[in-house]
Amino acid sequence: MGNKTKVAIIDDEKLAQDIVANYLKAHEDIEIIAKCSNGFEGIKIINEQKPDIVFLDIQMPKINGFEMLELLDETPVIIFSTAFDQYALKAFEVNATDYLLKPYSQERFNEALSKAIIQLKNKDKYNKNIQSLISHLDEKPEYLDRVVVKDKQKISIIPIDDIKYLEAQDDYVMLNTSHGKLLKQKTMKYFERHLNPKDFVRIHRSYIVKSDFIKQIELFEKESYRAILKDESKLPISKTGYDKLKNFFNQ
């Protein structure tokens, strides 16, 4: 029993969980240690029970499979499952990460499982593939409607509308929200790409501000400006940022 490969199944559809469990009956060296139907439970199971392999659905409510990746203490070998998503499929193929496109056969399932077992023996290489996958997915051309942040053991889902401004903090970005401050391990470049430019403006290399949270712009020193926000915060504006603000408000 102790030598069996430990598996967890995370999918919001019970039928999908049952299909994976049924296909695993053909593999006596596999032990299912947990099943769950949402990302919050999934993170807890992975961090506490440490399965070797996880069958992970991408499209789930609350937290999707990709958002989960960034919140794990340690990443197991993951076999993703998804309905058709062209961008995700390309990302998997580029980064040598296996996936199951629903619906799938026992034969295709066995193939993915065999590959995952091989990857277990070379976790360093696999972890690099996962990081590469996350980087690839960060390039997806779409605007965010929320940000998922883990602060110690607490997971927060921040609607984009709640963000007042963002501040660069070394390898992190500080999200200043209606309910306080939270750190997210992303870059300013990432947020500049994924925040709708109709709502957010990068006013400085260290600051991105929600446009309707700007109260006024004032001359600070000779040819220098700063933004006064509705909470009375004062943020520096670079020359490039000032040009962006002029263009933004003249639209």
PDB file of N, CA, C and O in Angstrom, residues 1 30 38 42 46 52 71 79 87 95 101 111 125-126 133 142 159-160 169 184 193 197 200 219 222 229 231 235 243:
ATOM      1  N   MET A   1       0.830  -1.206   0.000  1.00  0.00           N
ATOM      2  CA  MET A   1       0.000   0.000   0.000  1.00  0.00           C
ATOM      3  C   MET A   1       0.861   1.251   0.000  1.00  0.00           C
ATOM      4  O   MET A   1       0.606   2.213  -0.688  1.00  0.00           O
ATOM      5  N   ILE A  30      -2.181   2.417  -8.231  1.00  0.00           N
ATOM      6  CA  ILE A  30      -2.658   3.777  -7.961  1.00  0.00           C
ATOM      7  C   ILE A  30      -3.634   3.760  -6.790  1.00  0.00           C
ATOM      8  O   ILE A  30      -4.505   2.897  -6.698  1.00  0.00           O
ATOM      9  N   ASN A  38     -13.944  21.762  -5.979  1.00  0.00           N
ATOM     10  CA  ASN A  38     -13.609  23.174  -6.211  1.00  0.00           C
ATOM     11  C   ASN A  38     -12.153  23.453  -5.859  1.00  0.00           C
ATOM     12  O   ASN A  38     -11.494  22.662  -5.175  1.00  0.00           O
ATOM     13  N   GLY A  42      -9.306  21.909  -3.302  1.00  0.00           N
ATOM     14  CA  GLY A  42      -8.184  21.311  -4.018  1.00  0.00           C
ATOM     15  C   GLY A  42      -6.840  21.779  -3.493  1.00  0.00           C
ATOM     16  O   GLY A  42      -5.919  20.980  -3.291  1.00  0.00           O
ATOM     17  N   ILE A  46      -4.044  19.340  -1.777  1.00  0.00           N
ATOM     18  CA  ILE A  46      -2.693  19.212  -2.338  1.00  0.00           C
ATOM     19  C   ILE A  46      -1.639  19.629  -1.315  1.00  0.00           C
ATOM     20  O   ILE A  46      -0.630  18.945  -1.127  1.00  0.00           O
ATOM     21  N   ASP A  52       0.818  12.507  -5.360  1.00  0.00           N
ATOM     22  CA  ASP A  52       1.877  12.472  -6.373  1.00  0.00           C
ATOM     23  C   ASP A  52       1.374  13.038  -7.699  1.00  0.00           C
ATOM     24  O   ASP A  52       2.091  13.766  -8.395  1.00  0.00           O
ATOM     25  N   LEU A  71      -1.011  29.065  -6.331  1.00  0.00           N
ATOM     26  CA  LEU A  71      -1.306  29.120  -4.901  1.00  0.00           C
ATOM     27  C   LEU A  71      -0.818  27.890  -4.141  1.00  0.00           C
ATOM     28  O   LEU A  71      -1.031  27.774  -2.944  1.00  0.00           O
ATOM     29  N   ILE A  79      -2.267  16.317 -14.381  1.00  0.00           N
ATOM     30  CA  ILE A  79      -2.880  16.004 -15.673  1.00  0.00           C
ATOM     31  C   ILE A  79      -4.109  16.898 -15.770  1.00  0.00           C
ATOM     32  O   ILE A  79      -5.084  16.719 -15.037  1.00  0.00           O
ATOM     33  N   TYR A  87      -6.139  28.129 -26.829  1.00  0.00           N
ATOM     34  CA  TYR A  87      -4.944  28.750 -26.258  1.00  0.00           C
ATOM     35  C   TYR A  87      -4.310  27.837 -25.212  1.00  0.00           C
ATOM     36  O   TYR A  87      -3.096  27.652 -25.179  1.00  0.00           O
ATOM     37  N   ASN A  95       4.784  23.473 -23.675  1.00  0.00           N
ATOM     38  CA  ASN A  95       5.501  23.272 -22.415  1.00  0.00           C
ATOM     39  C   ASN A  95       5.514  21.818 -21.938  1.00  0.00           C
ATOM     40  O   ASN A  95       5.784  21.549 -20.772  1.00  0.00           O
ATOM     41  N   LEU A 101      -8.492  16.096 -23.184  1.00  0.00           N
ATOM     42  CA  LEU A 101      -9.546  16.889 -23.803  1.00  0.00           C
ATOM     43  C   LEU A 101     -10.856  16.109 -23.685  1.00  0.00           C
ATOM     44  O   LEU A 101     -10.990  15.007 -24.216  1.00  0.00           O
ATOM     45  N   GLU A 111      -2.510   6.726 -21.482  1.00  0.00           N
ATOM     46  CA  GLU A 111      -1.330   7.372 -22.064  1.00  0.00           C
ATOM     47  C   GLU A 111      -0.891   8.566 -21.201  1.00  0.00           C
ATOM     48  O   GLU A 111       0.301   8.734 -20.904  1.00  0.00           O
ATOM     49  N   LYS A 125      12.719  18.776 -13.723  1.00  0.00           N
ATOM     50  CA  LYS A 125      12.381  19.131 -15.106  1.00  0.00           C
ATOM     51  C   LYS A 125      10.897  19.458 -15.217  1.00  0.00           C
ATOM     52  O   LYS A 125      10.499  20.415 -15.889  1.00  0.00           O
ATOM     53  N   TYR A 126      10.068  18.669 -14.536  1.00  0.00           N
ATOM     54  CA  TYR A 126       8.618  18.902 -14.587  1.00  0.00           C
ATOM     55  C   TYR A 126       8.264  20.272 -14.003  1.00  0.00           C
ATOM     56  O   TYR A 126       7.448  21.006 -14.565  1.00  0.00           O
ATOM     57  N   LEU A 133       4.821  26.894 -18.328  1.00  0.00           N
ATOM     58  CA  LEU A 133       3.397  26.909 -18.688  1.00  0.00           C
ATOM     59  C   LEU A 133       2.716  28.159 -18.123  1.00  0.00           C
ATOM     60  O   LEU A 133       1.964  28.845 -18.823  1.00  0.00           O
ATOM     61  N   GLU A 142      -6.010  38.641 -22.844  1.00  0.00           N
ATOM     62  CA  GLU A 142      -7.344  38.906 -22.310  1.00  0.00           C
ATOM     63  C   GLU A 142      -7.225  39.745 -21.047  1.00  0.00           C
ATOM     64  O   GLU A 142      -6.207  39.707 -20.354  1.00  0.00           O
ATOM     65  N   PRO A 159     -12.087  41.277  -6.972  1.00  0.00           N
ATOM     66  CA  PRO A 159     -12.625  41.790  -8.237  1.00  0.00           C
ATOM     67  C   PRO A 159     -11.788  42.979  -8.712  1.00  0.00           C
ATOM     68  O   PRO A 159     -11.340  43.790  -7.890  1.00  0.00           O
ATOM     69  N   ILE A 160     -11.569  43.072 -10.002  1.00  0.00           N
ATOM     70  CA  ILE A 160     -10.756  44.169 -10.535  1.00  0.00           C
ATOM     71  C   ILE A 160     -11.332  45.529 -10.141  1.00  0.00           C
ATOM     72  O   ILE A 160     -10.592  46.477  -9.865  1.00  0.00           O
ATOM     73  N   GLN A 169       6.636  46.112  -5.986  1.00  0.00           N
ATOM     74  CA  GLN A 169       7.336  45.774  -4.739  1.00  0.00           C
ATOM     75  C   GLN A 169       8.305  44.624  -5.030  1.00  0.00           C
ATOM     76  O   GLN A 169       7.984  43.461  -4.813  1.00  0.00           O
ATOM     77  N   LYS A 184       0.778  40.251  -4.675  1.00  0.00           N
ATOM     78  CA  LYS A 184       0.627  39.224  -5.704  1.00  0.00           C
ATOM     79  C   LYS A 184       1.962  39.045  -6.409  1.00  0.00           C
ATOM     80  O   LYS A 184       2.601  40.024  -6.799  1.00  0.00           O
ATOM     81  N   ARG A 193      -0.451  44.636 -19.081  1.00  0.00           N
ATOM     82  CA  ARG A 193      -0.970  43.918 -20.245  1.00  0.00           C
ATOM     83  C   ARG A 193      -2.401  43.430 -20.024  1.00  0.00           C
ATOM     84  O   ARG A 193      -3.200  43.377 -20.950  1.00  0.00           O
ATOM     85  N   PRO A 197      -7.143  49.024 -20.498  1.00  0.00           N
ATOM     86  CA  PRO A 197      -6.618  50.399 -20.564  1.00  0.00           C
ATOM     87  C   PRO A 197      -7.710  51.467 -20.536  1.00  0.00           C
ATOM     88  O   PRO A 197      -7.406  52.650 -20.384  1.00  0.00           O
ATOM     89  N   PHE A 200      -7.536  51.563 -16.400  1.00  0.00           N
ATOM     90  CA  PHE A 200      -6.291  51.712 -15.641  1.00  0.00           C
ATOM     91  C   PHE A 200      -5.218  52.393 -16.491  1.00  0.00           C
ATOM     92  O   PHE A 200      -5.132  52.159 -17.695  1.00  0.00           O
ATOM     93  N   LEU A 219       0.897  70.017 -10.061  1.00  0.00           N
ATOM     94  CA  LEU A 219       2.319  70.284 -10.269  1.00  0.00           C
ATOM     95  C   LEU A 219       3.012  70.123  -8.925  1.00  0.00           C
ATOM     96  O   LEU A 219       2.601  70.702  -7.923  1.00  0.00           O
ATOM     97  N   LYS A 222       9.233  71.614 -10.301  1.00  0.00           N
ATOM     98  CA  LYS A 222       9.379  72.116 -11.665  1.00  0.00           C
ATOM     99  C   LYS A 222       9.289  70.959 -12.657  1.00  0.00           C
ATOM    100  O   LYS A 222      10.090  70.026 -12.616  1.00  0.00           O
ATOM    101  N   LEU A 229      -5.105  60.980  -5.152  1.00  0.00           N
ATOM    102  CA  LEU A 229      -6.186  60.009  -5.286  1.00  0.00           C
ATOM    103  C   LEU A 229      -7.337  60.350  -4.340  1.00  0.00           C
ATOM    104  O   LEU A 229      -7.211  61.199  -3.460  1.00  0.00           O
ATOM    105  N   ASP A 231      -8.472  58.789  -1.917  1.00  0.00           N
ATOM    106  CA  ASP A 231      -8.193  58.518  -0.499  1.00  0.00           C
ATOM    107  C   ASP A 231      -7.069  59.416   0.019  1.00  0.00           C
ATOM    108  O   ASP A 231      -6.517  59.175   1.086  1.00  0.00           O
ATOM    109  N   LEU A 235       0.772  60.033  -5.470  1.00  0.00           N
ATOM    110  CA  LEU A 235       1.662  59.162  -6.231  1.00  0.00           C
ATOM    111  C   LEU A 235       2.414  59.961  -7.287  1.00  0.00           C
ATOM    112  O   LEU A 235       1.826  60.827  -7.947  1.00  0.00           O
ATOM    113  N   ASP A 243       2.148  61.991 -20.048  1.00  0.00           N
ATOM    114  CA  ASP A 243       1.674  61.960 -21.440  1.00  0.00           C
ATOM    115  C   ASP A 243       0.522  60.963 -21.597  1.00  0.00           C
ATOM    116  O   ASP A 243      -0.457  61.233 -22.297  1.00  0.00           O
TER     117      ASP A 243
END
